[in-house]
Amino acid sequence: MSVAADSFDECLLAELKTFAPELGVVLGSGFGDVADALEEVGECSFRELGGIATSTVPGHAGRFVWGELGERRVLLAQGRIHLYEGHGAREVTVLVRLMHAVGVRRLMLTNAAGALNADFGLGNLMVLSDHINLTGTSPLNGAEGFIGMVDAYSPAWREEIFQRAAQIGLGGSVHSGVYAGLRGPQYETPAEIGMLRTCGADAVGMSTVLETIQARALGMEVAGVSCLTNWAAGMPGASFDHADVVEVAKRAGRDLVKLLI
Ligand code: HPA
């Protein structure tokens, strides 16, 4: 079996290559406002780029925005594609391949996640130290070879993020932890969360893991940042209103911007 090639709009691809982004960031639910901090140079919808499914989730705009953030040229994906929208692992990870095709070699993946670790607080950020892929699939299905997943999330970049957080007084609200990635779209049962806690997960969500696998297969350096938007099922205070999830992530988005600048 082989893997079908992507086909993107050549004109936009050339424009993005000329811009030469140093950093790519995929913005999860509610983090979309991070784009406001960008000195915008250009933007286009996922649809205009061709070969990319459109995101249907509230809180996900489904477009690329590029420009300067602080001193750096950044390409933001405002929104992403999810398995639970009915797409396969290749479609979910097309944004990562697009970013790689235009020169991005450092990729930050952000998401909204449920908290499993009682030491964390809602609205806090968790820098991913590792993940557990429970989606049952991989973007590398049909590709040749096997890739290692040790240090999938760059230890050096993690260290940089923690140093920056300490510098700007966010040390207490930025944690390190393991992210469990599930297919969704339903939230978990308390029994499932109990199992995930036993397995060493600190946060749970429905994205990111496949993008990380794809990015690592392409040799990109990856950082993952979760916003802990709610307590997971069975945890005291658990709640699952998507509007609340987006609202909490919006507030935490300001911290994310400070970490990025
Ligand atoms: N579970 C799964 N995905 C999520 C959650 C959750 O509790 N919160 C935000 N995304």
GROMACS .gro file of C-alpha atoms and ligand atoms in nm:
model
  271
    1MET     CA    1   0.000   0.000   0.000
    2SER     CA    2   0.122   0.354  -0.065
    3VAL     CA    3   0.020   0.696   0.060
    4ALA     CA    4  -0.150   0.946  -0.176
    5ALA     CA    5   0.033   1.275  -0.234
    6ASP     CA    6  -0.122   1.604  -0.121
    7SER     CA    7  -0.219   1.863  -0.381
    8PHE     CA    8  -0.216   2.224  -0.260
    9ASP     CA    9  -0.278   2.549  -0.448
   10GLU     CA   10   0.061   2.625  -0.608
   11CYS     CA   11   0.021   2.999  -0.587
   12LEU     CA   12  -0.050   3.005  -0.212
   13LEU     CA   13   0.221   2.748  -0.155
   14ALA     CA   14   0.473   2.975  -0.331
   15GLU     CA   15   0.357   3.277  -0.128
   16LEU     CA   16   0.400   3.087   0.197
   17LYS     CA   17   0.743   2.957   0.094
   18THR     CA   18   0.852   3.313   0.023
   19PHE     CA   19   0.728   3.423   0.365
   20ALA     CA   20   0.948   3.143   0.508
   21PRO     CA   21   0.783   3.082   0.847
   22GLU     CA   22   1.022   2.991   1.130
   23LEU     CA   23   0.750   2.856   1.355
   24GLY     CA   24   0.417   2.683   1.290
   25VAL     CA   25   0.141   2.684   1.549
   26VAL     CA   26  -0.183   2.486   1.537
   27LEU     CA   27  -0.441   2.662   1.752
   28GLY     CA   28  -0.693   2.438   1.928
   29SER     CA   29  -1.047   2.515   2.047
   30GLY     CA   30  -1.070   2.864   2.193
   31PHE     CA   31  -0.705   2.950   2.124
   32GLY     CA   32  -0.805   3.115   1.794
   33ASP     CA   33  -0.768   3.468   1.936
   34VAL     CA   34  -0.392   3.415   1.954
   35ALA     CA   35  -0.404   3.524   1.588
   36ASP     CA   36  -0.498   3.877   1.708
   37ALA     CA   37  -0.147   3.913   1.854
   38LEU     CA   38   0.004   3.855   1.510
   39GLU     CA   39   0.122   4.137   1.288
   40GLU     CA   40  -0.061   3.985   0.995
   41VAL     CA   41   0.102   3.950   0.655
   42GLY     CA   42  -0.152   3.720   0.487
   43GLU     CA   43  -0.430   3.469   0.541
   44CYS     CA   44  -0.629   3.209   0.353
   45SER     CA   45  -0.897   2.955   0.437
   46PHE     CA   46  -0.812   2.584   0.450
   47ARG     CA   47  -1.052   2.552   0.155
   48GLU     CA   48  -0.851   2.795  -0.064
   49LEU     CA   49  -0.535   2.590  -0.016
   50GLY     CA   50  -0.707   2.291  -0.172
   51GLY     CA   51  -0.686   1.932  -0.052
   52ILE     CA   52  -0.782   2.026   0.304
   53ALA     CA   53  -1.112   1.933   0.465
   54THR     CA   54  -1.296   2.219   0.633
   55SER     CA   55  -1.333   2.225   1.010
   56THR     CA   56  -1.691   2.234   1.136
   57VAL     CA   57  -1.629   2.275   1.508
   58PRO     CA   58  -1.740   2.596   1.689
   59GLY     CA   59  -1.427   2.780   1.803
   60HIS     CA   60  -1.230   2.658   1.498
   61ALA     CA   61  -1.203   2.912   1.214
   62GLY     CA   62  -1.040   2.680   0.959
   63ARG     CA   63  -0.783   2.917   0.811
   64PHE     CA   64  -0.414   2.989   0.798
   65VAL     CA   65  -0.283   3.327   0.911
   66TRP     CA   66   0.082   3.431   0.877
   67GLY     CA   67   0.279   3.723   1.006
   68GLU     CA   68   0.520   3.840   1.275
   69LEU     CA   69   0.473   3.741   1.639
   70GLY     CA   70   0.736   3.916   1.846
   71GLU     CA   71   1.054   3.877   1.643
   72ARG     CA   72   0.948   3.565   1.458
   73ARG     CA   73   0.774   3.482   1.131
   74VAL     CA   74   0.490   3.254   1.232
   75LEU     CA   75   0.235   3.050   1.039
   76LEU     CA   76  -0.079   2.986   1.244
   77ALA     CA   77  -0.345   2.727   1.167
   78GLN     CA   78  -0.654   2.872   1.326
   79GLY     CA   79  -0.843   2.549   1.380
   80ARG     CA   80  -0.766   2.191   1.281
   81ILE     CA   81  -0.927   1.879   1.136
   82HIS     CA   82  -1.051   1.605   1.372
   83LEU     CA   83  -1.118   1.233   1.337
   84TYR     CA   84  -1.457   1.287   1.498
   85GLU     CA   85  -1.567   1.508   1.208
   86GLY     CA   86  -1.560   1.190   1.001
   87HIS     CA   87  -1.209   1.230   0.856
   88GLY     CA   88  -0.923   0.979   0.843
   89ALA     CA   89  -0.575   1.009   0.993
   90ARG     CA   90  -0.423   1.142   0.665
   91GLU     CA   91  -0.684   1.420   0.638
   92VAL     CA   92  -0.639   1.516   1.003
   93THR     CA   93  -0.265   1.564   0.951
   94VAL     CA   94  -0.268   1.750   0.619
   95LEU     CA   95  -0.208   2.083   0.798
   96VAL     CA   96   0.120   1.947   0.931
   97ARG     CA   97   0.231   1.835   0.584
   98LEU     CA   98   0.136   2.175   0.442
   99MET     CA   99   0.344   2.349   0.709
  100HIS     CA  100   0.637   2.119   0.637
  101ALA     CA  101   0.601   2.180   0.261
  102VAL     CA  102   0.642   2.557   0.311
  103GLY     CA  103   0.947   2.522   0.534
  104VAL     CA  104   0.818   2.499   0.892
  105ARG     CA  105   1.056   2.285   1.101
  106ARG     CA  106   0.937   2.383   1.451
  107LEU     CA  107   0.573   2.309   1.520
  108MET     CA  108   0.371   2.393   1.829
  109LEU     CA  109   0.046   2.198   1.867
  110THR     CA  110  -0.208   2.343   2.108
  111ASN     CA  111  -0.538   2.202   2.224
  112ALA     CA  112  -0.815   2.219   2.482
  113ALA     CA  113  -0.805   1.924   2.719
  114GLY     CA  114  -0.980   1.778   3.022
  115ALA     CA  115  -0.768   1.764   3.338
  116LEU     CA  116  -0.703   1.432   3.515
  117ASN     CA  117  -0.430   1.550   3.750
  118ALA     CA  118  -0.577   1.701   4.067
  119ASP     CA  119  -0.261   1.912   4.115
  120PHE     CA  120  -0.349   2.115   3.806
  121GLY     CA  121  -0.601   2.404   3.788
  122LEU     CA  122  -0.860   2.497   3.526
  123GLY     CA  123  -0.726   2.753   3.280
  124ASN     CA  124  -0.370   2.632   3.350
  125LEU     CA  125  -0.145   2.522   3.065
  126MET     CA  126   0.015   2.178   3.039
  127VAL     CA  127   0.327   2.134   2.827
  128LEU     CA  128   0.315   1.782   2.684
  129SER     CA  129   0.599   1.561   2.802
  130ASP     CA  130   0.456   1.265   2.611
  131HIS     CA  131   0.132   1.126   2.473
  132ILE     CA  132  -0.075   0.808   2.461
  133ASN     CA  133  -0.232   0.756   2.118
  134LEU     CA  134  -0.569   0.590   2.177
  135THR     CA  135  -0.723   0.686   1.844
  136GLY     CA  136  -0.655   0.340   1.701
  137THR     CA  137  -0.503   0.489   1.387
  138SER     CA  138  -0.195   0.660   1.244
  139PRO     CA  139  -0.123   0.900   0.957
  140LEU     CA  140   0.165   0.668   0.866
  141ASN     CA  141  -0.064   0.377   0.771
  142GLY     CA  142   0.065   0.248   0.439
  143ALA     CA  143   0.393   0.442   0.461
  144GLU     CA  144   0.726   0.265   0.458
  145GLY     CA  145   0.938   0.215   0.768
  146PHE     CA  146   0.896   0.266   1.140
  147ILE     CA  147   0.970   0.581   1.334
  148GLY     CA  148   1.070   0.614   1.698
  149MET     CA  149   0.847   0.811   1.934
  150VAL     CA  150   1.085   0.863   2.226
  151ASP     CA  151   1.116   1.237   2.299
  152ALA     CA  152   0.840   1.306   2.045
  153TYR     CA  153   0.796   1.641   2.226
  154SER     CA  154   1.131   1.819   2.215
  155PRO     CA  155   1.290   1.818   2.565
  156ALA     CA  156   1.497   2.128   2.475
  157TRP     CA  157   1.192   2.322   2.357
  158ARG     CA  158   0.996   2.214   2.670
  159GLU     CA  159   1.277   2.351   2.881
  160GLU     CA  160   1.266   2.682   2.688
  161ILE     CA  161   0.890   2.709   2.752
  162PHE     CA  162   0.931   2.651   3.126
  163GLN     CA  163   1.211   2.906   3.145
  164ARG     CA  164   0.997   3.161   2.963
  165ALA     CA  165   0.698   3.082   3.190
  166ALA     CA  166   0.913   3.140   3.501
  167GLN     CA  167   1.051   3.467   3.356
  168ILE     CA  168   0.704   3.612   3.297
  169GLY     CA  169   0.559   3.494   3.628
  170LEU     CA  170   0.349   3.207   3.492
  171GLY     CA  171   0.558   2.933   3.653
  172GLY     CA  172   0.280   2.819   3.887
  173SER     CA  173   0.020   2.774   3.616
  174VAL     CA  174   0.229   2.592   3.354
  175HIS     CA  175   0.267   2.218   3.416
  176SER     CA  176   0.427   1.922   3.247
  177GLY     CA  177   0.224   1.609   3.172
  178VAL     CA  178   0.109   1.322   2.954
  179TYR     CA  179  -0.175   1.378   2.707
  180ALA     CA  180  -0.410   1.094   2.613
  181GLY     CA  181  -0.553   1.143   2.262
  182LEU     CA  182  -0.888   0.975   2.191
  183ARG     CA  183  -1.114   0.977   1.883
  184GLY     CA  184  -1.425   1.130   2.048
  185PRO     CA  185  -1.659   1.293   1.974
  186GLN     CA  186  -1.823   1.181   2.296
  187TYR     CA  187  -1.651   1.277   2.619
  188GLU     CA  188  -1.519   0.991   2.831
  189THR     CA  189  -1.697   0.786   3.093
  190PRO     CA  190  -1.572   0.808   3.453
  191ALA     CA  191  -1.449   0.448   3.414
  192GLU     CA  192  -1.244   0.546   3.108
  193ILE     CA  193  -1.093   0.841   3.293
  194GLY     CA  194  -1.013   0.609   3.587
  195MET     CA  195  -0.828   0.382   3.343
  196LEU     CA  196  -0.642   0.673   3.184
  197ARG     CA  197  -0.529   0.798   3.525
  198THR     CA  198  -0.396   0.451   3.605
  199CYS     CA  199  -0.215   0.457   3.270
  200GLY     CA  200  -0.034   0.778   3.362
  201ALA     CA  201  -0.236   1.036   3.168
  202ASP     CA  202  -0.263   1.390   3.310
  203ALA     CA  203  -0.495   1.533   3.045
  204VAL     CA  204  -0.731   1.400   2.780
  205GLY     CA  205  -0.842   1.535   2.445
  206MET     CA  206  -0.943   1.452   2.089
  207SER     CA  207  -0.654   1.586   1.882
  208THR     CA  208  -0.278   1.643   1.860
  209VAL     CA  209  -0.138   1.288   1.880
  210LEU     CA  210  -0.172   1.214   1.508
  211GLU     CA  211  -0.027   1.555   1.417
  212THR     CA  212   0.272   1.484   1.640
  213ILE     CA  213   0.327   1.145   1.476
  214GLN     CA  214   0.312   1.307   1.130
  215ALA     CA  215   0.544   1.591   1.227
  216ARG     CA  216   0.801   1.358   1.381
  217ALA     CA  217   0.791   1.136   1.071
  218LEU     CA  218   0.882   1.450   0.872
  219GLY     CA  219   1.165   1.531   1.113
  220MET     CA  220   1.002   1.840   1.264
  221GLU     CA  221   1.067   1.955   1.621
  222VAL     CA  222   0.739   1.945   1.815
  223ALA     CA  223   0.603   2.116   2.126
  224GLY     CA  224   0.255   2.047   2.263
  225VAL     CA  225   0.056   2.277   2.490
  226SER     CA  226  -0.284   2.190   2.637
  227CYS     CA  227  -0.518   2.435   2.799
  228LEU     CA  228  -0.693   2.254   3.083
  229THR     CA  229  -1.046   2.369   3.017
  230ASN     CA  230  -1.247   2.136   3.241
  231TRP     CA  231  -1.215   1.853   3.487
  232ALA     CA  232  -1.249   1.517   3.310
  233ALA     CA  233  -1.541   1.280   3.377
  234GLY     CA  234  -1.559   1.151   3.733
  235MET     CA  235  -1.320   1.417   3.867
  236PRO     CA  236  -1.474   1.652   4.128
  237GLY     CA  237  -1.622   1.951   3.944
  238ALA     CA  238  -1.633   1.775   3.604
  239SER     CA  239  -1.832   1.963   3.339
  240PHE     CA  240  -1.854   1.946   2.960
  241ASP     CA  241  -2.014   2.253   2.812
  242HIS     CA  242  -1.826   2.325   2.484
  243ALA     CA  243  -1.897   2.698   2.524
  244ASP     CA  244  -1.724   2.688   2.868
  245VAL     CA  245  -1.432   2.495   2.718
  246VAL     CA  246  -1.388   2.765   2.452
  247GLU     CA  247  -1.423   3.046   2.709
  248VAL     CA  248  -1.159   2.903   2.945
  249ALA     CA  249  -0.921   2.845   2.651
  250LYS     CA  250  -0.976   3.203   2.531
  251ARG     CA  251  -0.853   3.337   2.865
  252ALA     CA  252  -0.558   3.096   2.872
  253GLY     CA  253  -0.479   3.204   2.514
  254ARG     CA  254  -0.343   3.527   2.658
  255ASP     CA  255  -0.089   3.327   2.859
  256LEU     CA  256  -0.001   3.129   2.548
  257VAL     CA  257   0.070   3.451   2.357
  258LYS     CA  258   0.300   3.569   2.638
  259LEU     CA  259   0.485   3.238   2.618
  260LEU     CA  260   0.524   3.269   2.243
  261ILE     CA  261   0.643   3.631   2.221
  262HPA     N1  262  -1.227   1.513   2.723
  262HPA     C1  263  -1.189   1.503   2.592
  262HPA     N2  264  -1.159   1.610   2.519
  262HPA     C2  265  -1.165   1.730   2.577
  262HPA     C3  266  -1.205   1.746   2.711
  262HPA     C4  267  -1.236   1.630   2.787
  262HPA     O1  268  -1.272   1.636   2.907
  262HPA     N3  269  -1.201   1.880   2.736
  262HPA     C5  270  -1.161   1.943   2.622
  262HPA     N4  271  -1.140   1.852   2.525
   0.00000   0.00000   0.00000
